[in-house]
Short mmCIF file of C-alpha atoms in Angstrom, two decimals:
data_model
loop_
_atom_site.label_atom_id
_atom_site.label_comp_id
_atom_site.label_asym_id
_atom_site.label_seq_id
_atom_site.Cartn_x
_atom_site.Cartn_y
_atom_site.Cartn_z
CA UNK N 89 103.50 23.94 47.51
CA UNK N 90 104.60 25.62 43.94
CA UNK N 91 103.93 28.39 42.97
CA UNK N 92 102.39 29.55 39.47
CA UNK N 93 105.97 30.12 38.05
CA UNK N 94 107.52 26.98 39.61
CA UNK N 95 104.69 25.20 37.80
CA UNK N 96 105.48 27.03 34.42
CA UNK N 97 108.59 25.79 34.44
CA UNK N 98 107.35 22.29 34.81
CA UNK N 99 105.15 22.48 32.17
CA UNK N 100 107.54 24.23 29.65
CA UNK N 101 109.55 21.06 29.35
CA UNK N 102 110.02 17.82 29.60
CA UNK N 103 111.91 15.39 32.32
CA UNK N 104 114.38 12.77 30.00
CA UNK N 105 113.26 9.80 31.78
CA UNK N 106 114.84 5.82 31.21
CA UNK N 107 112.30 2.76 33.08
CA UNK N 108 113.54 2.80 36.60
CA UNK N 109 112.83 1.92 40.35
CA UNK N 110 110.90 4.77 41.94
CA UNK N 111 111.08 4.74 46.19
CA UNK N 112 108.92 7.02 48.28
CA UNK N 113 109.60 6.70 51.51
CA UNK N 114 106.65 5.64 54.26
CA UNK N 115 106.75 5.84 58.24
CA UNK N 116 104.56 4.24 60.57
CA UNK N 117 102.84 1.76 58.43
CA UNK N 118 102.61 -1.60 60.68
CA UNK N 119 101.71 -3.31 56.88
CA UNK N 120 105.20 -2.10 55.29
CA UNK N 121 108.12 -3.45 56.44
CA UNK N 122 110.64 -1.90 54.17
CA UNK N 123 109.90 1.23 54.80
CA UNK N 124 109.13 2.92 51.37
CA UNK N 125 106.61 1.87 48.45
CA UNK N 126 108.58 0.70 45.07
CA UNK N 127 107.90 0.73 41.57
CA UNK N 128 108.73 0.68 37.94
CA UNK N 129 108.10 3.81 36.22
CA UNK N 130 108.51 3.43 32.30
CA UNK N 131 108.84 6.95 29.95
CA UNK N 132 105.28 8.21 29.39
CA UNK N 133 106.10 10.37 26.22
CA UNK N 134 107.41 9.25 22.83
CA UNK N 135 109.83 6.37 24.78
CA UNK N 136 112.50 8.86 26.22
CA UNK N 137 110.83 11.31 28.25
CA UNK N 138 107.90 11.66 31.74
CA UNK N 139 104.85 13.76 30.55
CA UNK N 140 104.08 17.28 32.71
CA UNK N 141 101.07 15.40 34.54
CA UNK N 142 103.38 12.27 35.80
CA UNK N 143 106.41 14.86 36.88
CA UNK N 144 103.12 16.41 39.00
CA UNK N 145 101.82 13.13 39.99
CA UNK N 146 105.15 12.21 41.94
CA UNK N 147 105.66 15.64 43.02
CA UNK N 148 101.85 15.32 44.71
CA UNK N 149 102.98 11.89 46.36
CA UNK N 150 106.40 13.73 47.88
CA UNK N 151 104.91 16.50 49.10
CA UNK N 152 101.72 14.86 50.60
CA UNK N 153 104.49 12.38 52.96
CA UNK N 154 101.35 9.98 53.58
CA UNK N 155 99.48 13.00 56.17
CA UNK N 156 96.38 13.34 53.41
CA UNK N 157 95.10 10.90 51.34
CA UNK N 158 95.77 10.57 47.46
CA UNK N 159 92.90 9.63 45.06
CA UNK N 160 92.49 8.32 41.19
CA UNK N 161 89.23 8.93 39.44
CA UNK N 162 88.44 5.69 38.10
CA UNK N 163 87.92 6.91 34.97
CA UNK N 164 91.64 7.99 35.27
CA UNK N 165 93.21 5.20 32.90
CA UNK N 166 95.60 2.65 33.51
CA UNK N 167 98.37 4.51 31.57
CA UNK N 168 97.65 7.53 33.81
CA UNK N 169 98.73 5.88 36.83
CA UNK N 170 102.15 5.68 36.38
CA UNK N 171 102.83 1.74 37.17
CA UNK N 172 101.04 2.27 41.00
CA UNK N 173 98.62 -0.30 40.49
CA UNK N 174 99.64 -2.48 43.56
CA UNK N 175 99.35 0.48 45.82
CA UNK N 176 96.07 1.57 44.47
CA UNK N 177 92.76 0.09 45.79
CA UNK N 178 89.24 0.83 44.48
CA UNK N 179 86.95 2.40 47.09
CA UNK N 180 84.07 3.19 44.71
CA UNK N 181 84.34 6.00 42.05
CA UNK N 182 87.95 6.42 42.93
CA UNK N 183 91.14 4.67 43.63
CA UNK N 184 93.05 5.57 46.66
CA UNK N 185 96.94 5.41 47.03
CA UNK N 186 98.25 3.40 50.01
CA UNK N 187 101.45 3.12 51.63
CA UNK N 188 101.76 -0.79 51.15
CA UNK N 189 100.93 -3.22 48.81
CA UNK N 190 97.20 -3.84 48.41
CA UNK N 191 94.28 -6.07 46.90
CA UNK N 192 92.76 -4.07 43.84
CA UNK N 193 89.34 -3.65 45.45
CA UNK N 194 88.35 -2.61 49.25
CA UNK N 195 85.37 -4.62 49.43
CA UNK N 196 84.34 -2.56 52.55
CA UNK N 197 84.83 0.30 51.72
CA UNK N 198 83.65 0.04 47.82
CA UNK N 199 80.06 -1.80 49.54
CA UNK N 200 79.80 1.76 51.78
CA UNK N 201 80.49 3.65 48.94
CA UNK N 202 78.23 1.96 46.25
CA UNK N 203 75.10 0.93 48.63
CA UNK N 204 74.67 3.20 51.06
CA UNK N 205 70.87 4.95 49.75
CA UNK N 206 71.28 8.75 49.82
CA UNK N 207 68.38 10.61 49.54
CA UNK N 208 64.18 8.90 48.47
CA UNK N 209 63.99 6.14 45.84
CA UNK N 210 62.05 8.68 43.75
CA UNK N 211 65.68 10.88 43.26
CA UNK N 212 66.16 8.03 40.66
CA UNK N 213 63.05 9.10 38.47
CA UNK N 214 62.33 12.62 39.55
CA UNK N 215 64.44 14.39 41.10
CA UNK N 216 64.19 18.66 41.37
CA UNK N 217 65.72 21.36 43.74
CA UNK N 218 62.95 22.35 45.72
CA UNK N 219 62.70 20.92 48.88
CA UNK N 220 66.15 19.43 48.63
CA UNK N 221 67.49 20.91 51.27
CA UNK N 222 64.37 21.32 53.41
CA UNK N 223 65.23 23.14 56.79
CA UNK N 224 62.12 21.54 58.26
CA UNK N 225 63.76 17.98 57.97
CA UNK N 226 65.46 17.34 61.19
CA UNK N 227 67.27 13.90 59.90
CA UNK N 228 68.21 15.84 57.07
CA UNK N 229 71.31 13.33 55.98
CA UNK N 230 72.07 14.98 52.37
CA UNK N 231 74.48 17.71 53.24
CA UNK N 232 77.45 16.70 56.01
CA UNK N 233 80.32 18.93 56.88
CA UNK N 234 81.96 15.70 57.15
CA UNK N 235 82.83 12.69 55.18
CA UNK N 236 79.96 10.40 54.77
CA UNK N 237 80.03 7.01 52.26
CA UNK N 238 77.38 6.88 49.50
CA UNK N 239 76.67 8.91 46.27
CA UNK N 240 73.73 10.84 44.93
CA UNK N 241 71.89 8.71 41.43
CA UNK N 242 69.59 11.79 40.62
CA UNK N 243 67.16 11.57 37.53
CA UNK N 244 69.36 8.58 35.93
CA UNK N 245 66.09 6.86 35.65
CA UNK N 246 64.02 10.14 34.16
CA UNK N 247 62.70 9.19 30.89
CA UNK N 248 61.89 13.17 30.21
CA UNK N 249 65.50 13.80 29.96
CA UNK N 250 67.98 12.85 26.80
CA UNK N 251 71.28 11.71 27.93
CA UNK N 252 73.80 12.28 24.77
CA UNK N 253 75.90 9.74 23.90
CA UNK N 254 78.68 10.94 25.35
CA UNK N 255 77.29 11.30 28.56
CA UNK N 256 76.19 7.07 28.30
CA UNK N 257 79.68 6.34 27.75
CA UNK N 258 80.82 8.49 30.76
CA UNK N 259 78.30 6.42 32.57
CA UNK N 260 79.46 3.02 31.97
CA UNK N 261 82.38 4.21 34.25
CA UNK N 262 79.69 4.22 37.60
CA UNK N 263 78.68 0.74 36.26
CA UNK N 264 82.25 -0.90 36.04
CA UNK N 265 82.81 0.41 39.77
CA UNK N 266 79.30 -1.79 40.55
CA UNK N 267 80.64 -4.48 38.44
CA UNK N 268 83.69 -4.66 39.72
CA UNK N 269 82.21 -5.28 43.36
CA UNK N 270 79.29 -7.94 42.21
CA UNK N 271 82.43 -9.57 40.32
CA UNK N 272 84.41 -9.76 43.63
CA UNK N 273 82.20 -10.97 45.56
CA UNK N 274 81.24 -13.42 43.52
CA UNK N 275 84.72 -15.07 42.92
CA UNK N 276 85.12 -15.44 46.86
CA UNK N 277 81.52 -17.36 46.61
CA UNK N 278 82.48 -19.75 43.92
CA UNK N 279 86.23 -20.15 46.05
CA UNK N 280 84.25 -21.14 48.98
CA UNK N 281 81.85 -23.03 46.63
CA UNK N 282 85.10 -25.27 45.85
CA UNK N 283 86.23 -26.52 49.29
CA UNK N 284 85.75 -29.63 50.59
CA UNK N 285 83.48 -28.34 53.34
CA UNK N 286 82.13 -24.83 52.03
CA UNK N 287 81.04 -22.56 54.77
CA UNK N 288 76.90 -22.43 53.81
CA UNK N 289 76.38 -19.04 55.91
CA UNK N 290 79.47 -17.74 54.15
CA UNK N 291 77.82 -19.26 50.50
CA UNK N 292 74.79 -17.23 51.39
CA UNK N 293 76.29 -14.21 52.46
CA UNK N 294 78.27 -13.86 49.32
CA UNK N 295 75.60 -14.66 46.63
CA UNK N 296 73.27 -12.10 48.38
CA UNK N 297 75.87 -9.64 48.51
CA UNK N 298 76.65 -10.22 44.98
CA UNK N 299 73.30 -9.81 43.90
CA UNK N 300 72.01 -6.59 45.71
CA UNK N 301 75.13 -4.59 44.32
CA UNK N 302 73.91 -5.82 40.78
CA UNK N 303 70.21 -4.62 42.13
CA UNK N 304 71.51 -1.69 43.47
CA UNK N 305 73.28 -0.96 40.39
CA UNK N 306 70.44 -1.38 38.00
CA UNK N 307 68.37 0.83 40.06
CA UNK N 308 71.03 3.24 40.71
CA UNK N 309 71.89 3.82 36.64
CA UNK N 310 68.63 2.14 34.85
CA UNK N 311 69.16 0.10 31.16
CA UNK N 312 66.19 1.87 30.21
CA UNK N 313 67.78 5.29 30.25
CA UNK N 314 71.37 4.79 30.32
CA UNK N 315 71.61 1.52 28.26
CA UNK N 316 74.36 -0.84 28.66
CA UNK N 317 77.01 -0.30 25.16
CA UNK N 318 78.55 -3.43 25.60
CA UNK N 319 76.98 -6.35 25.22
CA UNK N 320 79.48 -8.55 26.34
CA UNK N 321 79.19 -6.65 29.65
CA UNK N 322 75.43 -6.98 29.51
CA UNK N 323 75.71 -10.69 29.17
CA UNK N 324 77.75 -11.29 32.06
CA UNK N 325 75.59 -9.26 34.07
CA UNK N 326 72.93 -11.90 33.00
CA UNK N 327 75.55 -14.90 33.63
CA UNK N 328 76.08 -13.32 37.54
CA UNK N 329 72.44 -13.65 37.86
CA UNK N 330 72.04 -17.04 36.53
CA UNK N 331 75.15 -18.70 38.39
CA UNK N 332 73.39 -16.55 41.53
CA UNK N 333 70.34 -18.63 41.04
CA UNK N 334 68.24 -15.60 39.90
CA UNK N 335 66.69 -16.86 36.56
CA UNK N 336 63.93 -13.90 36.09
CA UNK N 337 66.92 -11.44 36.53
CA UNK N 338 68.55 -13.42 33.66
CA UNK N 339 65.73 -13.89 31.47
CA UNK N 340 64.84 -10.59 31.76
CA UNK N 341 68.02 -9.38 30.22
CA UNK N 342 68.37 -12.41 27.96
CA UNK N 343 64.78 -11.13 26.61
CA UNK N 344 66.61 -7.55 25.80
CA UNK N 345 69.61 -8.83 24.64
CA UNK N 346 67.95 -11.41 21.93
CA UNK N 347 65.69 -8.10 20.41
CA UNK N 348 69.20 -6.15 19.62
CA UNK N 349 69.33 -5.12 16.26
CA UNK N 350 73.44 -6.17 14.97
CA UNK N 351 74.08 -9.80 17.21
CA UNK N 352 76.25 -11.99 15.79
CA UNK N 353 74.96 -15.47 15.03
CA UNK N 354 77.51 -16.90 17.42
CA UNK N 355 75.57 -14.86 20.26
CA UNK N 356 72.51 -16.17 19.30
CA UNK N 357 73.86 -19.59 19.18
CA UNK N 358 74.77 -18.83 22.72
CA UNK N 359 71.78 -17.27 23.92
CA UNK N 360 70.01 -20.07 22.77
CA UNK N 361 71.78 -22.32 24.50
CA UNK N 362 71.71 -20.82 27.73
CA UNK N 363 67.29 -20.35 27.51
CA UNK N 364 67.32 -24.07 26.94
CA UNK N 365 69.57 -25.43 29.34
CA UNK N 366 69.43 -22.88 32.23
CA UNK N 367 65.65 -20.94 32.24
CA UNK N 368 63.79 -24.10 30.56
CA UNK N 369 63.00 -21.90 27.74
CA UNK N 370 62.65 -24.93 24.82
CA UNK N 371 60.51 -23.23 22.51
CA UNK N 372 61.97 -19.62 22.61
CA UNK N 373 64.97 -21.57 22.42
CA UNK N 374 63.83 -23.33 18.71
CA UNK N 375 62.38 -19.99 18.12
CA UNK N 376 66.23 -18.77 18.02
CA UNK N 377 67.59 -21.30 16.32
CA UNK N 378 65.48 -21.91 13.89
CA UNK N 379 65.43 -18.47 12.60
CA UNK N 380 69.15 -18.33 12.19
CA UNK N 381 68.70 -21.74 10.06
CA UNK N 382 66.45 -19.85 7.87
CA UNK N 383 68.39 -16.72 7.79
CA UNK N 384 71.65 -18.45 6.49
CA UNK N 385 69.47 -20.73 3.81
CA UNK N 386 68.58 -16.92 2.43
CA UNK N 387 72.24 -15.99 2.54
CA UNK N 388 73.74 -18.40 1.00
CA UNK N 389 71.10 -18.67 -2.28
CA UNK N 390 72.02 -14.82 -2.21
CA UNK N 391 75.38 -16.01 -2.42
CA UNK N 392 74.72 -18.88 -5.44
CA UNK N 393 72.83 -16.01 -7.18
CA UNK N 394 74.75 -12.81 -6.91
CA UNK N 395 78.18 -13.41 -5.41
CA UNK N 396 79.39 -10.92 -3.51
CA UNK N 397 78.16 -8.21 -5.54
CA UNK N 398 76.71 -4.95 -3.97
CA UNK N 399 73.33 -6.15 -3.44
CA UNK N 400 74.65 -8.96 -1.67
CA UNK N 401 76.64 -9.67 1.61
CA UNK N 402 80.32 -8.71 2.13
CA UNK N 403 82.54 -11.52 2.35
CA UNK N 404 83.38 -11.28 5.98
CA UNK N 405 79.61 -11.23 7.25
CA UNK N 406 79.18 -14.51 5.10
CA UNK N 407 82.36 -16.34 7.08
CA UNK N 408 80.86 -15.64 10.59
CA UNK N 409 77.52 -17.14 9.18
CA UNK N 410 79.92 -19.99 7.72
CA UNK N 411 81.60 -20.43 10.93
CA UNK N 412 78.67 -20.73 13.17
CA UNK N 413 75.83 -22.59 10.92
CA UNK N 414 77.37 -25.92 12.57
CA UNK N 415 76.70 -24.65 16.07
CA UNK N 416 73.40 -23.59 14.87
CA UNK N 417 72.64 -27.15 13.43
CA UNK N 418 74.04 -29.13 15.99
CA UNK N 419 72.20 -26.97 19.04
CA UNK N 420 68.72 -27.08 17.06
CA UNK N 421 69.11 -30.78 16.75
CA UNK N 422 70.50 -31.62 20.41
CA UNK N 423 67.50 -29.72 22.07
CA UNK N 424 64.94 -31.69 19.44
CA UNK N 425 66.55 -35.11 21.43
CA UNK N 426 66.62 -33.89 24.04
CA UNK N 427 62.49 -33.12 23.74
CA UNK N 428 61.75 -36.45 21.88
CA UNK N 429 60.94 -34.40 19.03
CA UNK N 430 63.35 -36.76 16.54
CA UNK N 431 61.14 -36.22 13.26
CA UNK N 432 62.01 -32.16 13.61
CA UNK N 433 65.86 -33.68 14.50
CA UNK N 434 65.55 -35.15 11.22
CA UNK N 435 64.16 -32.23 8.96
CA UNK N 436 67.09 -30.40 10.35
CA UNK N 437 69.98 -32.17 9.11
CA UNK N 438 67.86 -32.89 5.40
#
């Protein structure tokens, strides 16, 4: 509703602005008593002052008076969104603004958004134009003049085509939006898990839920193309799996996880850990552990010969080694009980 000089003048200053309530009113919501949404909206620029793109933000929500919906990107961030976070649910790629207070994720909606298959499997590997919109196709679903839930994963699993880094880290953003799903789900199933009587149909329901948005999501954006840059995030996709009751999806990325390049011994401690007492894994296991034993008796003759000279380790990498070498002893020699193999208990702690 402005026009190009209107929006000029916006932009050519900015709004002095102190942390205060913010109403906009709302009609006709049976889910809002009061009759308006309310927030706290804090200065957005140096502490004294609303940025250009907030000013435009609640000049958007004004004008719109609830009759068209409002959406976030989620890769929007949290600063961006000017304190609406209770009114802002997550529907997939986007957040949408509602006229009430809301949960953070539309589980319905988000499951449409995120699972509905659009388009052959082989889109994910090798995907081109021709044919794409093929006239001869009478259930032709690809193209809709209307709205219609799912998104198009083209050639995110095509190892002929280099991905920048940039673009990876863009692509984290689709993952979180899975992640954040597989998550939810998966705190209602341990909730129900905790009653007295838990609902078994309910239990199943939720775990299989859980785990076809983390299929769905590993098909949809492949590690082996767009790998995962977090590892903590990688792990607790592995730890959803495992509490899930699908080992092989754990091991699997256990197994990629482990042959990383950069892991902290802490990690490995943990990784260890998990192979033993959750996938049976003893001897990959003592395979782990013992090579972090040997690792730290090099590092710390390095250190009794050199110091912390050049040629030797920095200070900081030789406290982490410090602070997890009793893990690493105590781990090796608890899964040697625990195997009846006391003589290699013993050699341990020599």
């Amino acid at each position: 509703n402005l026009s190009d000089n209107q929006v000029d003048a916006i932009t050519s200053r900015l709004q002095r602005w102190e942390e205060k309530k913010v109403q906009v009113p709302v009609k006709n919501d049976p889910e809002n008593d009061e009759g308006y949404i309310e927030w706290s909206l804090k200065p957005t620029f140096a502490g004294q002052a609303l940025r250009v793109q907030d000013i435009m933000i609640l000049r958007i929500i004004k004008d719109a008076g609830w009759k068209v919906p409002i959406y976030f990107a989620v890769t929007v961030s949290q600063s961006n969104r000017i304190g609406l976070d209770s009114y802002l649910d997550m529907q997939g790629l986007t957040f949408q603004l509602k006229s009430h207070k809301t949960s953070p994720v539309d589980q319905s909606m988000m499951y449409k958004n995120l699972m509905t298959q659009i388009g052959p499997d082989d889109w994910s590997t090798d995907f081109t134009m021709p044919g794409f919109n093929s006239p001869i196709d009478e259930e032709y679903k690809n193209w809709s003049r209307g709205y219609l839930p799912g998104y198009m994963f083209r050639n995110l699993g095509n190892n002929e085509i280099y991905y920048n880094d940039q673009v990876i880290r863009l692509l984290q953003n689709y993952r979180s939006a899975y992640m954040q799903l597989a998550v939810t789900y998966y705190m209602d199933y341990q909730k129900e898990k905790r009653k007295k009587s838990p609902d078994e149909y309910a239990l199943i329901d939720l775990s299989e839920k859980a785990v076809s948005v983390l299929d769905q999501m590993r098909f949809n954006i492949p590690e082996s193309t767009i790998p995962i840059t977090s590892e903590d995030l990688h792990y607790q996709v592995a730890r959803l799996y495992g509490d899930l009751n699908r080992k092989d999806s754990m091991k699997d990325i256990l197994d990629e996880l482990i042959s990383m390049g950069g892991l902290s011994p802490s990690n490995k401690v943990e990784y260890a850990n998990v192979y033993f007492r959750e996938l049976d894994d003893t001897e990959m296991a003592i395979n782990i552990l013992s090579d972090l034993q040997n690792e730290y008796i090099k590092m710390e003759n390095m250190v009794k010969i050199k110091g912390f000279s050049k040629g030797s380790i920095s200070t900081a990498r030789w406290n982490r080694w410090q602070k997890a070498f009793p893990d690493i002893v105590s781990s090796l020699v608890y899964i040697y009980k625990s195997t009846d193999q006391y003589l290699e208990a013993e050699d341990v702690l020599v």
